[in-house]
Amino acid sequence: MVTETPADLLARLIAIDSVNPDLVAGGAGESAVAGFCAAWLAARGFEVRLLDKRGGRPSVVAVARGTGGGRSLMLNGHLDTVGLTGYEGDPLEPCVRDGKMYGRGAFDMKSGLAAMMVAAVRATSGGRPRGDVILACVADEEHGSSGTEEVLESYTADAAVVTEPSHLEVTLAHKGFAWFDVEIEGRAAHGSRPDLGVDAIAKAGHFLVALEELGASLARGPAHPLLGTGTVHASVIHGGQEASTYPARCRVTLERRTVPGEDAATVEAELTAVLGRLAATVPGFRYRLVPGLHRDPFQADPEGEIVRTLTRHAEAVLGHPPVVRGEPFWTDAALLDRAGIPSLLFGVDGEGAHAASECVDLASLDRLTAVLAATVTEFCS
């Protein structure tokens, strides 16, 4: 069977609506694009399995079994995209201009899916390597990463490459995050009775000032060599009922971006210390700290075998040593690393992730595919 070019495959993937319904109510989800990828890979000799314990949110795992005795490598990319509303032009109609392909998901990250699918076929079509080649085309990365979590319940590998867009730069670290709600308690009363009421919104103002001071303190602290320092910001605030009533409560939702060495527990201790000082110094300050979703930061071993192998092939394809970098955003690489699978990120060049216009540089798509194919061939042999 003739294998499509990465650009041809990417165009077909862009045309399939796969908006994450956890982000956009009524979003199409991953069923159609997962079905397409499963059929495409099965037709090329891969053992294909759909994982869908959530129902209607499938991930695809496709395996080319090795001949035995070699190392296994997982290529991981996500099927879902952010929403289509507000996109300039038709987000599901791929178009090429000036060497770039445009469309929702072109950059983030159906380009990575196309590259890893074609690369895996190229690396196995001339004879299977000794180790297994595993493709994980996962659901829900843009929201809760339930797809990679489900894959890791049944599959492992000796290493993994996550094909998130990285501008053809070797990405060895990224930040994590922790979300918290701070619920500040007041006392409801008629607006004419300050002797009875406690203004929860005004009390929250003390916390917001302290949160800004915490952010400044973090910025002055020790910096990770690739990621810099952790950050914190207030994201959402809710409080009050009407103009004539003292608000009984005010809730501040915040996000703390973490670097290696920090996690949800250290952030909770940090916030507890801030809030404890306010409770001791601000009359009537009462609060409740509620942990939310958190994801760990990620850091690869720069001397790990998968890092050295991919970096060597990237240099050969690019004609120069690739840039080594960190990313401020979170990816599924952290889940793979936590499961004991040494990982790194390497993906296309382009722009417009989550933006009104999104594109991938097609030359970078070809280079990514070449690097991945060579990496699979060497690592799994």
Short mmCIF file of N, CA and C in Angstrom, two decimals, residues 243-362:
data_model
loop_
_atom_site.label_atom_id
_atom_site.label_comp_id
_atom_site.label_asym_id
_atom_site.label_seq_id
_atom_site.Cartn_x
_atom_site.Cartn_y
_atom_site.Cartn_z
N ALA A 243 -26.36 44.82 45.20
CA ALA A 243 -25.66 46.01 45.68
C ALA A 243 -25.98 46.35 47.13
N SER A 244 -27.13 45.93 47.61
CA SER A 244 -27.57 46.36 48.94
C SER A 244 -27.24 45.37 50.05
N THR A 245 -26.39 44.39 49.77
CA THR A 245 -26.12 43.35 50.77
C THR A 245 -24.62 43.15 50.94
N TYR A 246 -24.20 43.04 52.20
CA TYR A 246 -22.81 42.64 52.46
C TYR A 246 -22.63 41.21 51.98
N PRO A 247 -21.57 40.94 51.18
CA PRO A 247 -21.39 39.60 50.63
C PRO A 247 -20.92 38.61 51.69
N ALA A 248 -21.58 37.46 51.73
CA ALA A 248 -21.26 36.45 52.74
C ALA A 248 -20.05 35.61 52.35
N ARG A 249 -19.71 35.59 51.07
CA ARG A 249 -18.56 34.80 50.65
C ARG A 249 -18.00 35.35 49.35
N CYS A 250 -16.73 35.04 49.14
CA CYS A 250 -16.06 35.39 47.90
C CYS A 250 -15.08 34.26 47.59
N ARG A 251 -15.14 33.77 46.38
CA ARG A 251 -14.26 32.66 45.99
C ARG A 251 -13.28 33.13 44.92
N VAL A 252 -12.00 32.91 45.19
CA VAL A 252 -10.93 33.22 44.25
C VAL A 252 -10.34 31.91 43.76
N THR A 253 -10.37 31.70 42.44
CA THR A 253 -9.70 30.55 41.84
C THR A 253 -8.33 31.01 41.34
N LEU A 254 -7.31 30.26 41.69
CA LEU A 254 -5.96 30.65 41.29
C LEU A 254 -5.24 29.48 40.64
N GLU A 255 -4.23 29.84 39.87
CA GLU A 255 -3.36 28.85 39.24
C GLU A 255 -1.92 29.12 39.63
N ARG A 256 -1.26 28.06 40.08
CA ARG A 256 0.17 28.13 40.40
C ARG A 256 0.91 27.24 39.42
N ARG A 257 1.74 27.82 38.56
CA ARG A 257 2.58 27.05 37.64
C ARG A 257 3.84 26.62 38.37
N THR A 258 4.15 25.33 38.28
CA THR A 258 5.23 24.75 39.08
C THR A 258 6.39 24.31 38.20
N VAL A 259 7.59 24.28 38.79
CA VAL A 259 8.79 23.79 38.12
C VAL A 259 9.25 22.54 38.88
N PRO A 260 10.14 21.74 38.29
CA PRO A 260 10.63 20.55 38.99
C PRO A 260 11.13 20.89 40.39
N GLY A 261 10.73 20.08 41.36
CA GLY A 261 11.00 20.35 42.76
C GLY A 261 9.79 20.91 43.49
N GLU A 262 8.76 21.33 42.73
CA GLU A 262 7.51 21.83 43.31
C GLU A 262 6.38 20.90 42.89
N ASP A 263 5.37 20.78 43.75
CA ASP A 263 4.20 20.00 43.41
C ASP A 263 3.00 20.56 44.15
N ALA A 264 1.86 19.88 44.05
CA ALA A 264 0.65 20.39 44.68
C ALA A 264 0.80 20.51 46.18
N ALA A 265 1.53 19.60 46.81
CA ALA A 265 1.70 19.65 48.26
C ALA A 265 2.52 20.87 48.68
N THR A 266 3.58 21.17 47.94
CA THR A 266 4.38 22.34 48.30
C THR A 266 3.58 23.62 48.07
N VAL A 267 2.77 23.64 47.01
CA VAL A 267 1.94 24.82 46.75
C VAL A 267 0.89 25.00 47.84
N GLU A 268 0.27 23.89 48.26
CA GLU A 268 -0.73 23.99 49.32
C GLU A 268 -0.11 24.53 50.61
N ALA A 269 1.09 24.07 50.94
CA ALA A 269 1.78 24.58 52.13
C ALA A 269 2.09 26.06 51.99
N GLU A 270 2.49 26.47 50.82
CA GLU A 270 2.80 27.87 50.53
C GLU A 270 1.56 28.75 50.72
N LEU A 271 0.42 28.32 50.16
CA LEU A 271 -0.81 29.09 50.27
C LEU A 271 -1.35 29.09 51.69
N THR A 272 -1.20 27.96 52.38
CA THR A 272 -1.64 27.89 53.76
C THR A 272 -0.88 28.89 54.62
N ALA A 273 0.42 29.04 54.36
CA ALA A 273 1.22 30.00 55.12
C ALA A 273 0.74 31.42 54.85
N VAL A 274 0.47 31.75 53.58
CA VAL A 274 -0.02 33.09 53.24
C VAL A 274 -1.35 33.37 53.92
N LEU A 275 -2.28 32.42 53.81
CA LEU A 275 -3.61 32.61 54.39
C LEU A 275 -3.56 32.64 55.91
N GLY A 276 -2.67 31.84 56.49
CA GLY A 276 -2.53 31.86 57.95
C GLY A 276 -2.06 33.21 58.46
N ARG A 277 -1.14 33.83 57.73
CA ARG A 277 -0.67 35.17 58.14
C ARG A 277 -1.81 36.18 58.06
N LEU A 278 -2.64 36.08 57.02
CA LEU A 278 -3.77 37.00 56.91
C LEU A 278 -4.79 36.78 58.04
N ALA A 279 -5.04 35.51 58.36
CA ALA A 279 -5.99 35.23 59.44
C ALA A 279 -5.50 35.78 60.77
N ALA A 280 -4.17 35.84 60.93
CA ALA A 280 -3.60 36.33 62.18
C ALA A 280 -3.51 37.85 62.24
N THR A 281 -3.56 38.51 61.08
CA THR A 281 -3.32 39.96 61.07
C THR A 281 -4.50 40.79 60.57
N VAL A 282 -5.43 40.20 59.85
CA VAL A 282 -6.58 40.94 59.31
C VAL A 282 -7.80 40.58 60.14
N PRO A 283 -8.38 41.52 60.85
CA PRO A 283 -9.55 41.21 61.68
C PRO A 283 -10.69 40.61 60.84
N GLY A 284 -11.26 39.54 61.34
CA GLY A 284 -12.40 38.92 60.68
C GLY A 284 -12.09 38.13 59.44
N PHE A 285 -10.80 37.85 59.16
CA PHE A 285 -10.44 37.11 57.95
C PHE A 285 -10.60 35.62 58.22
N ARG A 286 -11.53 35.00 57.49
CA ARG A 286 -11.76 33.56 57.60
C ARG A 286 -11.77 32.97 56.19
N TYR A 287 -11.24 31.77 56.05
CA TYR A 287 -11.07 31.22 54.71
C TYR A 287 -11.17 29.70 54.74
N ARG A 288 -11.31 29.14 53.55
CA ARG A 288 -11.20 27.70 53.33
C ARG A 288 -10.41 27.50 52.04
N LEU A 289 -9.40 26.66 52.07
CA LEU A 289 -8.56 26.38 50.92
C LEU A 289 -8.98 25.04 50.32
N VAL A 290 -9.36 25.03 49.04
CA VAL A 290 -9.90 23.84 48.38
C VAL A 290 -8.99 23.46 47.20
N PRO A 291 -8.29 22.33 47.29
CA PRO A 291 -7.45 21.91 46.16
C PRO A 291 -8.28 21.52 44.95
N GLY A 292 -7.75 21.79 43.76
CA GLY A 292 -8.39 21.39 42.52
C GLY A 292 -7.45 20.51 41.71
N LEU A 293 -7.60 20.56 40.39
CA LEU A 293 -6.78 19.73 39.51
C LEU A 293 -5.32 20.15 39.61
N HIS A 294 -4.43 19.17 39.57
CA HIS A 294 -3.00 19.49 39.55
C HIS A 294 -2.28 18.49 38.66
N ARG A 295 -1.21 18.95 38.03
CA ARG A 295 -0.37 18.11 37.18
C ARG A 295 1.08 18.44 37.49
N ASP A 296 1.90 17.40 37.58
CA ASP A 296 3.30 17.58 37.94
C ASP A 296 4.10 18.18 36.79
N PRO A 297 5.16 18.90 37.10
CA PRO A 297 6.09 19.33 36.06
C PRO A 297 6.87 18.13 35.51
N PHE A 298 7.59 18.38 34.43
CA PHE A 298 8.31 17.32 33.74
C PHE A 298 9.76 17.74 33.50
N GLN A 299 10.65 16.76 33.66
CA GLN A 299 12.06 17.01 33.38
C GLN A 299 12.69 15.70 32.90
N ALA A 300 13.26 15.72 31.69
CA ALA A 300 13.90 14.54 31.13
C ALA A 300 15.36 14.49 31.54
N ASP A 301 15.92 13.30 31.48
CA ASP A 301 17.35 13.12 31.68
C ASP A 301 18.06 13.47 30.37
N PRO A 302 18.86 14.53 30.33
CA PRO A 302 19.50 14.91 29.07
C PRO A 302 20.47 13.87 28.54
N GLU A 303 20.90 12.95 29.40
CA GLU A 303 21.80 11.88 28.97
C GLU A 303 21.07 10.57 28.73
N GLY A 304 19.74 10.58 28.80
CA GLY A 304 18.98 9.37 28.56
C GLY A 304 19.13 8.89 27.12
N GLU A 305 18.96 7.60 26.91
CA GLU A 305 19.19 7.02 25.59
C GLU A 305 18.26 7.59 24.53
N ILE A 306 16.99 7.78 24.86
CA ILE A 306 16.06 8.32 23.86
C ILE A 306 16.41 9.76 23.52
N VAL A 307 16.86 10.53 24.49
CA VAL A 307 17.24 11.92 24.23
C VAL A 307 18.46 11.96 23.31
N ARG A 308 19.46 11.15 23.62
CA ARG A 308 20.68 11.16 22.80
C ARG A 308 20.39 10.64 21.38
N THR A 309 19.53 9.62 21.28
CA THR A 309 19.22 9.07 19.95
C THR A 309 18.49 10.09 19.10
N LEU A 310 17.42 10.66 19.62
CA LEU A 310 16.66 11.62 18.81
C LEU A 310 17.49 12.87 18.50
N THR A 311 18.26 13.34 19.46
CA THR A 311 19.08 14.53 19.23
C THR A 311 20.09 14.30 18.10
N ARG A 312 20.66 13.11 18.08
CA ARG A 312 21.62 12.78 17.03
C ARG A 312 20.95 12.80 15.65
N HIS A 313 19.76 12.23 15.54
CA HIS A 313 19.08 12.21 14.25
C HIS A 313 18.53 13.60 13.90
N ALA A 314 18.12 14.38 14.88
CA ALA A 314 17.69 15.74 14.61
C ALA A 314 18.84 16.56 14.03
N GLU A 315 20.02 16.40 14.59
CA GLU A 315 21.18 17.13 14.06
C GLU A 315 21.47 16.72 12.62
N ALA A 316 21.35 15.43 12.32
CA ALA A 316 21.61 14.96 10.96
C ALA A 316 20.60 15.54 9.97
N VAL A 317 19.34 15.60 10.36
CA VAL A 317 18.30 16.09 9.45
C VAL A 317 18.34 17.61 9.33
N LEU A 318 18.55 18.31 10.44
CA LEU A 318 18.52 19.77 10.44
C LEU A 318 19.82 20.37 9.92
N GLY A 319 20.91 19.63 10.05
CA GLY A 319 22.20 20.16 9.63
C GLY A 319 22.90 20.96 10.70
N HIS A 320 22.37 20.95 11.90
CA HIS A 320 22.99 21.64 13.04
C HIS A 320 22.43 21.04 14.32
N PRO A 321 23.14 21.19 15.44
CA PRO A 321 22.60 20.67 16.70
C PRO A 321 21.28 21.37 17.04
N PRO A 322 20.28 20.61 17.41
CA PRO A 322 18.99 21.24 17.74
C PRO A 322 19.07 22.05 19.03
N VAL A 323 18.26 23.08 19.09
CA VAL A 323 18.12 23.85 20.32
C VAL A 323 17.48 22.96 21.39
N VAL A 324 17.96 23.07 22.61
CA VAL A 324 17.37 22.37 23.75
C VAL A 324 16.60 23.41 24.56
N ARG A 325 15.37 23.09 24.91
CA ARG A 325 14.50 24.10 25.53
C ARG A 325 13.57 23.48 26.56
N GLY A 326 12.88 24.35 27.28
CA GLY A 326 11.78 23.97 28.14
C GLY A 326 10.52 24.67 27.68
N GLU A 327 9.37 24.18 28.09
CA GLU A 327 8.08 24.77 27.73
C GLU A 327 7.36 25.25 28.97
N PRO A 328 6.66 26.39 28.88
CA PRO A 328 5.90 26.85 30.04
C PRO A 328 4.60 26.11 30.25
N PHE A 329 4.08 25.44 29.18
CA PHE A 329 2.79 24.76 29.32
C PHE A 329 2.98 23.29 29.67
N TRP A 330 1.88 22.64 30.09
CA TRP A 330 1.91 21.25 30.53
C TRP A 330 1.59 20.33 29.36
N THR A 331 2.15 19.12 29.35
CA THR A 331 1.84 18.12 28.34
C THR A 331 1.75 16.74 28.98
N ASP A 332 1.32 15.79 28.14
CA ASP A 332 1.20 14.40 28.60
C ASP A 332 2.55 13.76 28.91
N ALA A 333 3.66 14.40 28.51
CA ALA A 333 4.98 13.83 28.82
C ALA A 333 5.16 13.62 30.32
N ALA A 334 4.55 14.47 31.13
CA ALA A 334 4.68 14.32 32.58
C ALA A 334 4.02 13.02 33.05
N LEU A 335 2.90 12.64 32.44
CA LEU A 335 2.24 11.39 32.81
C LEU A 335 3.10 10.19 32.42
N LEU A 336 3.70 10.25 31.24
CA LEU A 336 4.57 9.17 30.79
C LEU A 336 5.78 9.03 31.72
N ASP A 337 6.37 10.16 32.07
CA ASP A 337 7.53 10.16 32.96
C ASP A 337 7.16 9.59 34.32
N ARG A 338 6.01 9.98 34.85
CA ARG A 338 5.58 9.46 36.15
C ARG A 338 5.33 7.96 36.10
N ALA A 339 4.96 7.44 34.92
CA ALA A 339 4.74 6.00 34.77
C ALA A 339 6.04 5.24 34.52
N GLY A 340 7.17 5.94 34.58
CA GLY A 340 8.47 5.28 34.43
C GLY A 340 8.95 5.15 33.01
N ILE A 341 8.37 5.94 32.09
CA ILE A 341 8.76 5.89 30.69
C ILE A 341 9.58 7.13 30.37
N PRO A 342 10.88 7.02 30.16
CA PRO A 342 11.69 8.19 29.81
C PRO A 342 11.15 8.84 28.53
N SER A 343 10.98 10.15 28.55
CA SER A 343 10.28 10.83 27.47
C SER A 343 10.94 12.15 27.14
N LEU A 344 10.58 12.68 25.97
CA LEU A 344 10.91 14.05 25.60
C LEU A 344 9.87 14.50 24.59
N LEU A 345 9.89 15.80 24.28
CA LEU A 345 8.99 16.36 23.29
C LEU A 345 9.79 16.82 22.08
N PHE A 346 9.23 16.54 20.89
CA PHE A 346 9.84 17.03 19.66
C PHE A 346 8.75 17.11 18.61
N GLY A 347 8.56 18.31 18.05
CA GLY A 347 7.47 18.49 17.10
C GLY A 347 7.75 19.60 16.10
N VAL A 348 6.73 19.94 15.34
CA VAL A 348 6.87 20.81 14.17
C VAL A 348 7.08 22.28 14.54
N ASP A 349 7.37 23.04 13.50
CA ASP A 349 7.42 24.49 13.58
C ASP A 349 6.11 25.04 13.00
N GLY A 350 5.71 26.19 13.47
CA GLY A 350 4.47 26.82 13.01
C GLY A 350 4.02 27.82 14.04
N GLU A 351 2.72 28.11 14.03
CA GLU A 351 2.20 29.08 14.99
C GLU A 351 0.69 28.97 15.09
N GLY A 352 0.14 29.62 16.12
CA GLY A 352 -1.30 29.75 16.23
C GLY A 352 -2.00 28.74 17.10
N ALA A 353 -1.30 28.09 18.02
CA ALA A 353 -1.98 27.16 18.92
C ALA A 353 -3.09 27.89 19.68
N HIS A 354 -4.30 27.39 19.57
CA HIS A 354 -5.48 27.93 20.26
C HIS A 354 -5.86 29.33 19.75
N ALA A 355 -5.33 29.74 18.62
CA ALA A 355 -5.54 31.10 18.14
C ALA A 355 -6.57 31.12 17.00
N ALA A 356 -6.84 32.32 16.48
CA ALA A 356 -7.84 32.49 15.43
C ALA A 356 -7.35 32.01 14.08
N SER A 357 -6.06 31.84 13.93
CA SER A 357 -5.48 31.27 12.72
C SER A 357 -4.32 30.38 13.15
N GLU A 358 -4.22 29.21 12.53
CA GLU A 358 -3.25 28.20 12.99
C GLU A 358 -2.60 27.56 11.78
N CYS A 359 -1.28 27.42 11.81
CA CYS A 359 -0.62 26.82 10.65
C CYS A 359 0.63 26.07 11.06
N VAL A 360 1.05 25.16 10.19
CA VAL A 360 2.29 24.41 10.36
C VAL A 360 3.17 24.68 9.15
N ASP A 361 4.45 24.80 9.37
CA ASP A 361 5.43 24.89 8.31
C ASP A 361 5.62 23.48 7.73
N LEU A 362 5.29 23.29 6.46
CA LEU A 362 5.29 21.95 5.89
C LEU A 362 6.69 21.36 5.77
#
